[in-house]
Amino acid sequence: MKNIVILISGRGSNMQAIVDAQIAGARIAAVISNKADAEGLAWARERGIATASLNHKDFDGREAFDAALAGLIDAYAPDLVVLAGFMRILTPGFVGHYENRLLNIHPSLLPAFTGLHTHERAIAEGVKFAGCTVHFVTAELDHGPIVAQAVVPVRDDDDAAALAARILVEEHRLYPQAVADFVADRLTISGQRVLRRS
Ligand SMILES: Nc1nc2c(c(=O)[nH]1)N[C@@H](CN(C=O)c1ccc(C(=O)N[C@@H](CCC(=O)O)C(=O)O)cc1)CN2
Ligand SMILES: NCC(=O)N[C@@H]1O[C@H](COP(=O)([O-])[O-])[C@@H](O)[C@H]1O
């Protein structure tokens, strides 16, 4: 059984999709947020999943917050840490501690549209296809090795909300599958099996 800790900042709909997928070999050990009022925490608690929150505003700088966050996460002995709408940029120290066992889902077809407000920017640029990307997290924001992607056509009458809603459906399919592949040691990057630290 592989322990998974999921980090959220809000509703955590991707966390909910992963929990609901009931992935064989996976145990959702905890859901942790940087916001005590994150809607996803109550959802997880109602399903008997351990939850915790750590307010980044209570710490003097990113390094201090990330160190405390890692301490909280490690109490659950994670084999995999999943970012699901987690809205904090993580320090190199944190990312290195979870090398090759830290995933994120980003709402664009990386390397296009890194950062925030991806749907607004895609529509403003007039792209014909958008989508989402599951990737390993590295120190460089939204530039880690790509694990999986889903393509969503952009419609002429799309606004950001409509596009986001269609892409979110694909996220809720893509992310649980990527987590299941990690748990089953099926994940590859550019055809190479991912070698994880023990
Ligand atoms: N070192 C890394 N940290 C994070 C990565 C990553 O690839 N490397 N992915 C992000 C997730 N993300 C987009 O997918 C993302 C999250 C947050 C931000 C951001 O600008 N955050 C601001 C605060 C924004 C807010 O509180 O609303 C910040 O941290 O100052 C950009 C992209 C997760 N972390
Ligand atoms: N940079 C991270 C980011 O923008 N994540 C995005 O936040 C939305 C809400 O996620 P949630 O419903 O799982 O909280 C999702 O579209 C996810 O891709």
Short mmCIF file of C-alpha atoms and ligand atoms in Angstrom, two decimals:
data_model
loop_
_atom_site.label_atom_id
_atom_site.label_comp_id
_atom_site.label_asym_id
_atom_site.label_seq_id
_atom_site.Cartn_x
_atom_site.Cartn_y
_atom_site.Cartn_z
CA MET A 1 0.00 0.00 0.00
CA LYS A 2 1.40 3.41 -0.93
CA ASN A 3 0.72 6.44 1.28
CA ILE A 4 -0.46 9.56 -0.52
CA VAL A 5 -0.66 13.05 0.99
CA ILE A 6 -2.66 15.62 -0.99
CA LEU A 7 -2.11 19.37 -0.68
CA ILE A 8 -4.96 21.76 -1.49
CA SER A 9 -5.76 25.45 -1.18
CA GLY A 10 -9.48 25.50 -1.97
CA ARG A 11 -12.27 23.17 -3.10
CA GLY A 12 -9.80 20.46 -3.98
CA SER A 13 -11.97 18.98 -6.74
CA ASN A 14 -8.92 17.12 -8.07
CA MET A 15 -8.33 15.73 -4.57
CA GLN A 16 -11.95 14.63 -4.50
CA ALA A 17 -11.57 12.90 -7.89
CA ILE A 18 -8.48 11.04 -6.65
CA VAL A 19 -10.23 9.94 -3.45
CA ASP A 20 -13.36 8.88 -5.34
CA ALA A 21 -11.24 6.86 -7.79
CA GLN A 22 -10.41 4.42 -4.96
CA ILE A 23 -7.06 3.65 -6.56
CA ALA A 24 -5.85 0.09 -5.89
CA GLY A 25 -2.71 0.11 -3.74
CA ALA A 26 -3.20 3.71 -2.67
CA ARG A 27 -4.02 5.01 0.79
CA ILE A 28 -4.97 8.69 1.08
CA ALA A 29 -3.09 9.29 4.33
CA ALA A 30 -3.96 12.99 4.71
CA VAL A 31 -5.27 16.11 3.04
CA ILE A 32 -3.38 19.25 4.06
CA SER A 33 -4.05 22.87 3.16
CA ASN A 34 -2.37 26.25 3.58
CA LYS A 35 -5.87 27.61 4.24
CA ALA A 36 -7.80 26.49 7.33
CA ASP A 37 -11.12 27.26 5.60
CA ALA A 38 -10.34 25.32 2.43
CA GLU A 39 -13.60 23.66 1.38
CA GLY A 40 -11.80 20.43 0.56
CA LEU A 41 -10.73 19.92 4.19
CA ALA A 42 -14.34 19.51 5.35
CA TRP A 43 -15.02 17.18 2.42
CA ALA A 44 -12.08 14.98 3.36
CA ARG A 45 -12.92 15.01 7.08
CA GLU A 46 -16.48 13.84 6.28
CA ARG A 47 -14.89 10.80 4.64
CA GLY A 48 -12.67 9.97 7.58
CA ILE A 49 -9.47 11.22 6.00
CA ALA A 50 -6.94 12.91 8.29
CA THR A 51 -6.68 16.64 7.62
CA ALA A 52 -4.47 19.50 8.73
CA SER A 53 -3.82 23.10 7.80
CA LEU A 54 -0.79 25.34 8.05
CA ASN A 55 -1.18 29.05 7.29
CA HIS A 56 1.74 30.31 5.24
CA LYS A 57 1.09 33.79 6.68
CA ASP A 58 2.13 32.51 10.13
CA PHE A 59 5.72 31.98 8.97
CA ASP A 60 8.61 34.30 8.26
CA GLY A 61 9.33 33.45 4.65
CA ARG A 62 8.84 30.55 2.26
CA GLU A 63 11.65 28.40 3.64
CA ALA A 64 10.19 28.42 7.17
CA PHE A 65 6.71 27.58 5.92
CA ASP A 66 7.97 24.83 3.61
CA ALA A 67 10.06 23.27 6.39
CA ALA A 68 7.05 23.16 8.70
CA LEU A 69 4.87 21.83 5.88
CA ALA A 70 7.36 19.05 5.13
CA GLY A 71 7.42 18.10 8.81
CA LEU A 72 3.64 17.85 8.81
CA ILE A 73 3.60 15.82 5.59
CA ASP A 74 6.36 13.44 6.70
CA ALA A 75 4.35 12.46 9.77
CA TYR A 76 2.22 10.48 7.27
CA ALA A 77 5.24 8.72 5.68
CA PRO A 78 4.25 9.64 2.11
CA ASP A 79 5.28 7.62 -0.91
CA LEU A 80 3.72 10.36 -3.04
CA VAL A 81 2.75 14.00 -2.43
CA VAL A 82 0.04 15.33 -4.75
CA LEU A 83 -0.57 19.05 -5.34
CA ALA A 84 -4.25 19.55 -6.17
CA GLY A 85 -5.00 23.22 -6.63
CA PHE A 86 -2.25 24.01 -4.14
CA MET A 87 -1.47 27.65 -4.69
CA ARG A 88 1.96 28.17 -3.17
CA ILE A 89 5.26 28.24 -5.00
CA LEU A 90 7.50 25.69 -3.23
CA THR A 91 11.16 26.21 -2.39
CA PRO A 92 14.02 24.17 -3.88
CA GLY A 93 14.59 22.57 -0.47
CA PHE A 94 11.02 21.30 -0.29
CA VAL A 95 10.98 20.14 -3.90
CA GLY A 96 14.32 18.33 -3.47
CA HIS A 97 13.06 16.55 -0.35
CA TYR A 98 10.23 15.03 -2.42
CA GLU A 99 12.19 14.47 -5.64
CA ASN A 100 10.38 12.15 -8.08
CA ARG A 101 7.44 11.75 -5.67
CA LEU A 102 5.80 15.19 -5.96
CA LEU A 103 3.11 15.66 -8.65
CA ASN A 104 1.08 18.65 -9.76
CA ILE A 105 -1.73 19.24 -12.21
CA HIS A 106 -1.55 22.46 -14.18
CA PRO A 107 -4.50 23.85 -16.17
CA SER A 108 -2.67 24.33 -19.48
CA LEU A 109 -0.76 22.33 -22.08
CA LEU A 110 2.72 22.95 -20.65
CA PRO A 111 5.11 24.43 -21.54
CA ALA A 112 2.47 26.89 -22.73
CA PHE A 113 0.94 29.24 -20.15
CA THR A 114 2.94 28.54 -17.00
CA GLY A 115 1.80 30.41 -13.88
CA LEU A 116 -1.65 31.70 -13.15
CA HIS A 117 -4.77 32.74 -15.11
CA THR A 118 -4.06 30.16 -17.81
CA HIS A 119 -7.54 30.07 -19.37
CA GLU A 120 -7.83 33.84 -19.71
CA ARG A 121 -4.40 33.93 -21.37
CA ALA A 122 -5.20 31.05 -23.72
CA ILE A 123 -8.36 32.78 -24.93
CA ALA A 124 -6.58 36.14 -25.22
CA GLU A 125 -3.89 34.49 -27.38
CA GLY A 126 -6.50 32.84 -29.60
CA VAL A 127 -5.16 29.30 -29.23
CA LYS A 128 -7.35 26.59 -30.78
CA PHE A 129 -6.42 23.93 -28.23
CA ALA A 130 -5.94 24.14 -24.47
CA GLY A 131 -5.89 21.45 -21.80
CA CYS A 132 -4.15 20.25 -18.67
CA THR A 133 -0.84 18.69 -17.69
CA VAL A 134 0.27 16.38 -14.89
CA HIS A 135 3.95 16.87 -14.16
CA PHE A 136 6.60 16.19 -11.56
CA VAL A 137 7.29 19.30 -9.52
CA THR A 138 10.75 20.86 -9.75
CA ALA A 139 12.18 24.09 -8.42
CA GLU A 140 11.42 25.88 -11.68
CA LEU A 141 7.70 26.70 -11.66
CA ASP A 142 5.57 24.51 -13.94
CA HIS A 143 8.63 23.16 -15.79
CA GLY A 144 8.97 19.69 -14.30
CA PRO A 145 8.94 16.47 -16.40
CA ILE A 146 5.56 15.96 -18.04
CA VAL A 147 3.71 12.78 -17.04
CA ALA A 148 0.38 13.15 -18.87
CA GLN A 149 -1.66 15.67 -20.82
CA ALA A 150 -5.22 16.08 -22.07
CA VAL A 151 -6.19 18.32 -24.98
CA VAL A 152 -9.41 20.36 -25.00
CA PRO A 153 -10.51 22.32 -28.09
CA VAL A 154 -11.18 26.02 -27.50
CA ARG A 155 -14.55 27.15 -28.86
CA ASP A 156 -15.06 30.53 -30.54
CA ASP A 157 -17.66 31.48 -27.93
CA ASP A 158 -15.63 30.30 -24.94
CA ASP A 159 -14.98 32.53 -21.99
CA ALA A 160 -12.48 31.55 -19.28
CA ALA A 161 -15.13 29.98 -17.06
CA ALA A 162 -16.56 27.79 -19.83
CA LEU A 163 -13.12 26.63 -20.94
CA ALA A 164 -12.04 26.00 -17.32
CA ALA A 165 -15.13 23.86 -16.73
CA ARG A 166 -14.43 21.63 -19.74
CA ILE A 167 -10.75 21.29 -18.85
CA LEU A 168 -11.62 20.44 -15.23
CA VAL A 169 -13.58 17.41 -16.48
CA GLU A 170 -10.41 16.20 -18.17
CA GLU A 171 -8.32 16.96 -15.07
CA HIS A 172 -10.60 14.73 -12.99
CA ARG A 173 -9.94 11.89 -15.44
CA LEU A 174 -6.21 12.52 -16.03
CA TYR A 175 -4.99 13.01 -12.46
CA PRO A 176 -6.43 9.85 -10.86
CA GLN A 177 -5.01 7.86 -13.78
CA ALA A 178 -1.57 9.43 -13.32
CA VAL A 179 -1.64 8.71 -9.57
CA ALA A 180 -2.71 5.12 -10.28
CA ASP A 181 0.20 4.77 -12.73
CA PHE A 182 2.62 6.09 -10.09
CA VAL A 183 1.29 3.69 -7.45
CA ALA A 184 1.60 0.78 -9.92
CA ASP A 185 5.14 1.87 -10.93
CA ARG A 186 3.91 2.43 -14.49
CA LEU A 187 4.94 6.09 -14.74
CA THR A 188 7.42 6.93 -17.47
CA ILE A 189 9.00 10.18 -18.61
CA SER A 190 9.99 10.31 -22.29
CA GLY A 191 9.75 6.52 -22.30
CA GLN A 192 12.03 6.07 -19.29
CA ARG A 193 10.71 4.45 -16.11
CA VAL A 194 10.74 6.85 -13.15
CA LEU A 195 13.30 5.66 -10.58
CA ARG A 196 12.08 6.71 -7.19
CA ARG A 197 14.10 7.17 -4.03
CA SER A 198 13.34 4.36 -1.62
N1 LIG B 1 8.59 25.08 -7.07
C1 LIG B 1 7.36 24.82 -7.57
N2 LIG B 1 6.29 25.11 -6.82
C2 LIG B 1 5.04 24.86 -7.32
C3 LIG B 1 4.88 24.34 -8.63
C4 LIG B 1 6.05 24.04 -9.40
O1 LIG B 1 5.97 23.53 -10.54
N3 LIG B 1 7.27 24.29 -8.83
N4 LIG B 1 3.59 24.19 -9.16
C5 LIG B 1 2.59 25.03 -8.49
C6 LIG B 1 1.17 24.96 -8.93
N5 LIG B 1 0.88 26.18 -9.71
C7 LIG B 1 0.43 25.97 -10.99
O2 LIG B 1 0.16 24.82 -11.40
C8 LIG B 1 1.05 27.49 -9.17
C9 LIG B 1 0.63 27.75 -7.86
C10 LIG B 1 0.82 29.03 -7.32
C11 LIG B 1 1.40 30.05 -8.08
C12 LIG B 1 1.61 31.39 -7.44
O3 LIG B 1 1.95 32.37 -8.12
N6 LIG B 1 1.39 31.47 -6.09
C13 LIG B 1 1.60 32.71 -5.34
C14 LIG B 1 0.40 32.95 -4.44
C15 LIG B 1 -0.88 32.89 -5.25
C16 LIG B 1 -2.10 32.82 -4.30
O4 LIG B 1 -1.90 32.68 -3.07
O5 LIG B 1 -3.22 32.88 -4.86
C17 LIG B 1 2.82 32.57 -4.43
O6 LIG B 1 3.18 31.42 -4.05
O7 LIG B 1 3.35 33.64 -4.07
C18 LIG B 1 1.81 29.80 -9.38
C19 LIG B 1 1.63 28.52 -9.94
C20 LIG B 1 2.63 24.78 -7.00
N7 LIG B 1 3.94 25.13 -6.54
N1 LIG B 2 -1.46 26.36 -10.45
C1 LIG B 2 -2.35 25.42 -9.83
C2 LIG B 2 -3.72 25.56 -10.46
O1 LIG B 2 -4.04 26.59 -11.06
N2 LIG B 2 -4.51 24.52 -10.30
C3 LIG B 2 -5.86 24.53 -10.84
O2 LIG B 2 -6.80 25.00 -9.87
C4 LIG B 2 -8.10 24.52 -10.30
C5 LIG B 2 -8.92 24.13 -9.09
O3 LIG B 2 -8.34 22.95 -8.58
P1 LIG B 2 -9.11 22.16 -7.38
O4 LIG B 2 -10.58 22.18 -7.73
O5 LIG B 2 -8.50 20.79 -7.39
O6 LIG B 2 -8.82 22.96 -6.12
C6 LIG B 2 -7.83 23.35 -11.27
O7 LIG B 2 -8.16 23.75 -12.59
C7 LIG B 2 -6.34 23.15 -11.17
O8 LIG B 2 -5.75 22.72 -12.40
#
